[in-house]
PDB file of C-alpha atoms in Angstrom:
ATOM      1  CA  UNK A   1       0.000   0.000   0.000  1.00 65.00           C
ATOM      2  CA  UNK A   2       1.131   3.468  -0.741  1.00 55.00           C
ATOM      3  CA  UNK A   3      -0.539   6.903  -0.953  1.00 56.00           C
ATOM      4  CA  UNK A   4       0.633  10.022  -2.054  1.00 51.00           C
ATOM      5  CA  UNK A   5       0.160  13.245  -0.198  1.00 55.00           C
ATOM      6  CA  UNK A   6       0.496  16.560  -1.156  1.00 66.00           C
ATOM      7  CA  UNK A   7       4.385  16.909  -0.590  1.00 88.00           C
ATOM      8  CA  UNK A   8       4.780  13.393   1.218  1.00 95.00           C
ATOM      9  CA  UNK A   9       4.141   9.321   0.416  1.00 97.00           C
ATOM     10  CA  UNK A  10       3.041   7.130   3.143  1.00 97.00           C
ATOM     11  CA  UNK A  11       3.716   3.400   2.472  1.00 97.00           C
ATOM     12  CA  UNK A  12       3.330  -0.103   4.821  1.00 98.00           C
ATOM     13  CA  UNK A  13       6.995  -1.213   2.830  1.00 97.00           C
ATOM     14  CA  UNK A  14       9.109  -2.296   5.385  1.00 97.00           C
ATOM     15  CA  UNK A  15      11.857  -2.473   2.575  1.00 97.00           C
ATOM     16  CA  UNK A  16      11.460   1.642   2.845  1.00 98.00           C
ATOM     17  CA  UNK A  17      11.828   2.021   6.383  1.00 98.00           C
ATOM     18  CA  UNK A  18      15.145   3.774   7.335  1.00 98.00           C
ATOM     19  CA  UNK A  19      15.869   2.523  10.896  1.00 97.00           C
ATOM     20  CA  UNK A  20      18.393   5.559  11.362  1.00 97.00           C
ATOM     21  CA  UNK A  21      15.565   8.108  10.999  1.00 98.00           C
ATOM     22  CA  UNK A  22      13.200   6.210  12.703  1.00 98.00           C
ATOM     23  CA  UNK A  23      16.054   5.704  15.896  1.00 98.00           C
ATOM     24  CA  UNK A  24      16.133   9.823  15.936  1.00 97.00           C
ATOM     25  CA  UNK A  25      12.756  10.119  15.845  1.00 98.00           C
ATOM     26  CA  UNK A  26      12.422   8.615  18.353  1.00 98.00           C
ATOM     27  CA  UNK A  27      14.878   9.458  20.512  1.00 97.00           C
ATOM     28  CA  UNK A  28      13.215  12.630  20.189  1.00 96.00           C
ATOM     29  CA  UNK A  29       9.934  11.364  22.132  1.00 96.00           C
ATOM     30  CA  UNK A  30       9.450  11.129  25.813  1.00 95.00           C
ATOM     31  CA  UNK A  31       8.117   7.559  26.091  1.00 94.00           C
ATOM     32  CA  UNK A  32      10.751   5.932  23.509  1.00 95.00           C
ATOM     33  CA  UNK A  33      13.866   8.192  24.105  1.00 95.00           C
ATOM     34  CA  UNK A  34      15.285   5.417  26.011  1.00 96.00           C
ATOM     35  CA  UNK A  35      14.551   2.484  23.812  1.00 96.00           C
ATOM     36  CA  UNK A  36      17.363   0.554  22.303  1.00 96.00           C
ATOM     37  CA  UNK A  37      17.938   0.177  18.725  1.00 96.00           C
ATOM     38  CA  UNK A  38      17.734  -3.640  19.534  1.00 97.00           C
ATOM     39  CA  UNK A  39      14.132  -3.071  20.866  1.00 97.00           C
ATOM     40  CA  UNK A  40      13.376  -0.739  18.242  1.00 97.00           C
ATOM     41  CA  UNK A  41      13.956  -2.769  15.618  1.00 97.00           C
ATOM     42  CA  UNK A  42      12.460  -6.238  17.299  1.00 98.00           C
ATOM     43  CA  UNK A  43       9.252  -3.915  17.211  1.00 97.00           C
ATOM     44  CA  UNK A  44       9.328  -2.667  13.891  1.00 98.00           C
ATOM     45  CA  UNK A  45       9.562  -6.496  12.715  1.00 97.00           C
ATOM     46  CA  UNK A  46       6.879  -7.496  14.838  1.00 97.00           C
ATOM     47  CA  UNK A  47       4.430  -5.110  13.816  1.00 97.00           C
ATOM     48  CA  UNK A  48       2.919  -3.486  10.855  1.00 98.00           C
ATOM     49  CA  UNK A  49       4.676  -0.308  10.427  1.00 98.00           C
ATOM     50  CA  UNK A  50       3.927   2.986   8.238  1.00 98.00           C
ATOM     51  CA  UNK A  51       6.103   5.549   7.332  1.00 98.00           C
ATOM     52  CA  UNK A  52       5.749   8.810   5.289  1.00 98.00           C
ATOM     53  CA  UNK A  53       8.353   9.974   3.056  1.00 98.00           C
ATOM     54  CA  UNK A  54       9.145  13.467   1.679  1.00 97.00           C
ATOM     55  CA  UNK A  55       9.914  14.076  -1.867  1.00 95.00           C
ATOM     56  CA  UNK A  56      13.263  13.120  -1.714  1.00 96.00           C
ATOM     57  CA  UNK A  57      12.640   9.811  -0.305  1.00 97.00           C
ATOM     58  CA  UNK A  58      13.455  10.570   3.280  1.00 98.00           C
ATOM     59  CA  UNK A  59      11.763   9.054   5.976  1.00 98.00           C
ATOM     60  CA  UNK A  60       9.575  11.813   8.087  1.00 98.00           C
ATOM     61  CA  UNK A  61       6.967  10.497   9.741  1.00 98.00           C
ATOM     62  CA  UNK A  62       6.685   6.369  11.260  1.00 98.00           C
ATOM     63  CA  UNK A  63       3.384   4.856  12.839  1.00 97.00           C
ATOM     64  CA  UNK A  64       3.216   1.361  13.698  1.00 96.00           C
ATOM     65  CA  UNK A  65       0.211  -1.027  14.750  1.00 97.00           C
ATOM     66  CA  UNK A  66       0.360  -4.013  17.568  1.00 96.00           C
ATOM     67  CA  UNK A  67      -1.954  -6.713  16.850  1.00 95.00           C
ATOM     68  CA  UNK A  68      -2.570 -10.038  16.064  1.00 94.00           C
ATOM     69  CA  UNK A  69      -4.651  -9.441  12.761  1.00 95.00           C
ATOM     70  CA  UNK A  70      -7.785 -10.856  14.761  1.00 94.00           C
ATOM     71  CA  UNK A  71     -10.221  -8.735  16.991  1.00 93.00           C
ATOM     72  CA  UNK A  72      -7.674  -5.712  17.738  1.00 93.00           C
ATOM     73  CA  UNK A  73      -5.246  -3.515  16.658  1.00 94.00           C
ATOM     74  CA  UNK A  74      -2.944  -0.518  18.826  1.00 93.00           C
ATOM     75  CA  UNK A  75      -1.422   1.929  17.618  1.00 94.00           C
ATOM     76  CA  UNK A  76       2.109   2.957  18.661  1.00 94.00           C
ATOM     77  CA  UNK A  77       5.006   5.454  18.171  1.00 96.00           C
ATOM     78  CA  UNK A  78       3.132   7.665  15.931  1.00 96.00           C
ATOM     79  CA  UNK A  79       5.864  10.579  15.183  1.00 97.00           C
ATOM     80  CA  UNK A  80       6.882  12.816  12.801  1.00 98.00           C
ATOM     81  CA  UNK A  81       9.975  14.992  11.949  1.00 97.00           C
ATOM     82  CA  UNK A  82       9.662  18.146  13.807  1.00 96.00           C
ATOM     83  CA  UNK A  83      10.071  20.335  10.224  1.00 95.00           C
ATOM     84  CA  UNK A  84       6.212  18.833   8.801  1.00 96.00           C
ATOM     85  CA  UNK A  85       4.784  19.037  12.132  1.00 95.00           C
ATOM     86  CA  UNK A  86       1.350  20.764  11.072  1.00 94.00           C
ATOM     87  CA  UNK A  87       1.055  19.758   7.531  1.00 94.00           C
ATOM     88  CA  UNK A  88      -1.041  16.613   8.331  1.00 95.00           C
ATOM     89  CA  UNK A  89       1.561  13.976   8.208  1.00 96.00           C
ATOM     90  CA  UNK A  90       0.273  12.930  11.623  1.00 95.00           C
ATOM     91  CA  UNK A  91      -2.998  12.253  10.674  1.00 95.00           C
ATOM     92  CA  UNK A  92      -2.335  10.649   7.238  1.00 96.00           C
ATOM     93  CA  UNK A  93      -0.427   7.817   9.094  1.00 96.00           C
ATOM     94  CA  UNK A  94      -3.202   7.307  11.266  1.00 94.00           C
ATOM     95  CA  UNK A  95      -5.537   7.248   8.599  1.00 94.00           C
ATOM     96  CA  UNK A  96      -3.281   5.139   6.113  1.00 95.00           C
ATOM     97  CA  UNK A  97      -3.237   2.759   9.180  1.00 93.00           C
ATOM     98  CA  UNK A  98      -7.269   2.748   9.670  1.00 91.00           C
ATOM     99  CA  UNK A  99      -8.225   2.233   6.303  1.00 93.00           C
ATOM    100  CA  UNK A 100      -5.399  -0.601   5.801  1.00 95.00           C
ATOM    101  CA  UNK A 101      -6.779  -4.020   4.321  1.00 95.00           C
ATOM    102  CA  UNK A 102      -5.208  -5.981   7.071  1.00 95.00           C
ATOM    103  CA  UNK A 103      -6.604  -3.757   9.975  1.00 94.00           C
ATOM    104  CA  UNK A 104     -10.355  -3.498   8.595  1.00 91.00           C
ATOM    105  CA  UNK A 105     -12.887  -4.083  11.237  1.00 89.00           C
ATOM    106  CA  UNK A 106     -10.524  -4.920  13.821  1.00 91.00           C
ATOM    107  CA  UNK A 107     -11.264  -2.705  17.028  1.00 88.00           C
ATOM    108  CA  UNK A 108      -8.650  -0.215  18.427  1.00 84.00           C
ATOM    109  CA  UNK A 109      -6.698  -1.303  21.460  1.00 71.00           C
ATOM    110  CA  UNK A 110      -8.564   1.692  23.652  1.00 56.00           C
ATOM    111  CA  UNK A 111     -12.458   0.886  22.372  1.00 45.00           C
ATOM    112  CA  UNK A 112     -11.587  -2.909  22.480  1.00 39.00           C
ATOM    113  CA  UNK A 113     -10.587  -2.456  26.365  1.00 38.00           C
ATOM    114  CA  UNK A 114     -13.455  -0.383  26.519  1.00 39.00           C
ATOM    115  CA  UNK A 115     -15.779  -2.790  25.067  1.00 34.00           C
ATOM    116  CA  UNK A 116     -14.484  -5.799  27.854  1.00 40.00           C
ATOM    117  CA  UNK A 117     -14.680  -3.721  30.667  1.00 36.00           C
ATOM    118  CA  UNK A 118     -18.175  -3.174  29.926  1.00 39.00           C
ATOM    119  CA  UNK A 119     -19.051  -6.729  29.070  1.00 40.00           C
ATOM    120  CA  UNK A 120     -18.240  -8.437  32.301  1.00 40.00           C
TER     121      UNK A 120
END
């Protein structure tokens, strides 16, 4: 899957994931700035992972989703490069992730807990 933005591509290619970038990125964040790479990458190949891309091919922007392909999905580590904060990069990785073939009619991690603590 890929989809072009206005200035930026998101794709699910794991092939097109730049592990550098996505190591800075988030060593930027509070809740992954102590991660290792080892950890960081063990995650990225155990889940399915989005990234957005500018023009030049450079990795701005990673999302990935927990899940088991099942009942649920979560999504984590949602980031983007400080420079295309604002220009909806945010929200297209989200919404790449949503609407992704493998993820249709699961339920989100938060409305699935929702849902069992309301069924018991």
């Amino acid at each position: 899957m890929e989809q072009a933005q206005e200035s930026f591509t998101i794709s699910d290619e794991k092939a097109r994931l730049q592990p550098e970038r996505i190591f800075a990125l988030l060593a930027s964040s509070y809740w992954a700035d102590a991660r290792s790479r080892e950890t960081i990458l063990k995650s990225i190949e155990n889940s399915l992972c989005f990234g957005a891309y500018d023009e030049n091919g450079e990795q701005i922007g990673f999302a990935r989703c927990v899940t088991g392909y099942a009942t649920m999905f979560w999504m984590a580590d949602v980031i983007v490069d400080e420079r295309f904060r604002g220009r909806g990069v945010g929200k297209a990785l989200a919404t790449a992730a949503v609407r992704h073939e493998r993820l249709r009619g699961l339920a989100t991690g938060r409305r699935g807990l929702q849902i069992e603590r309301g069924a018991g």
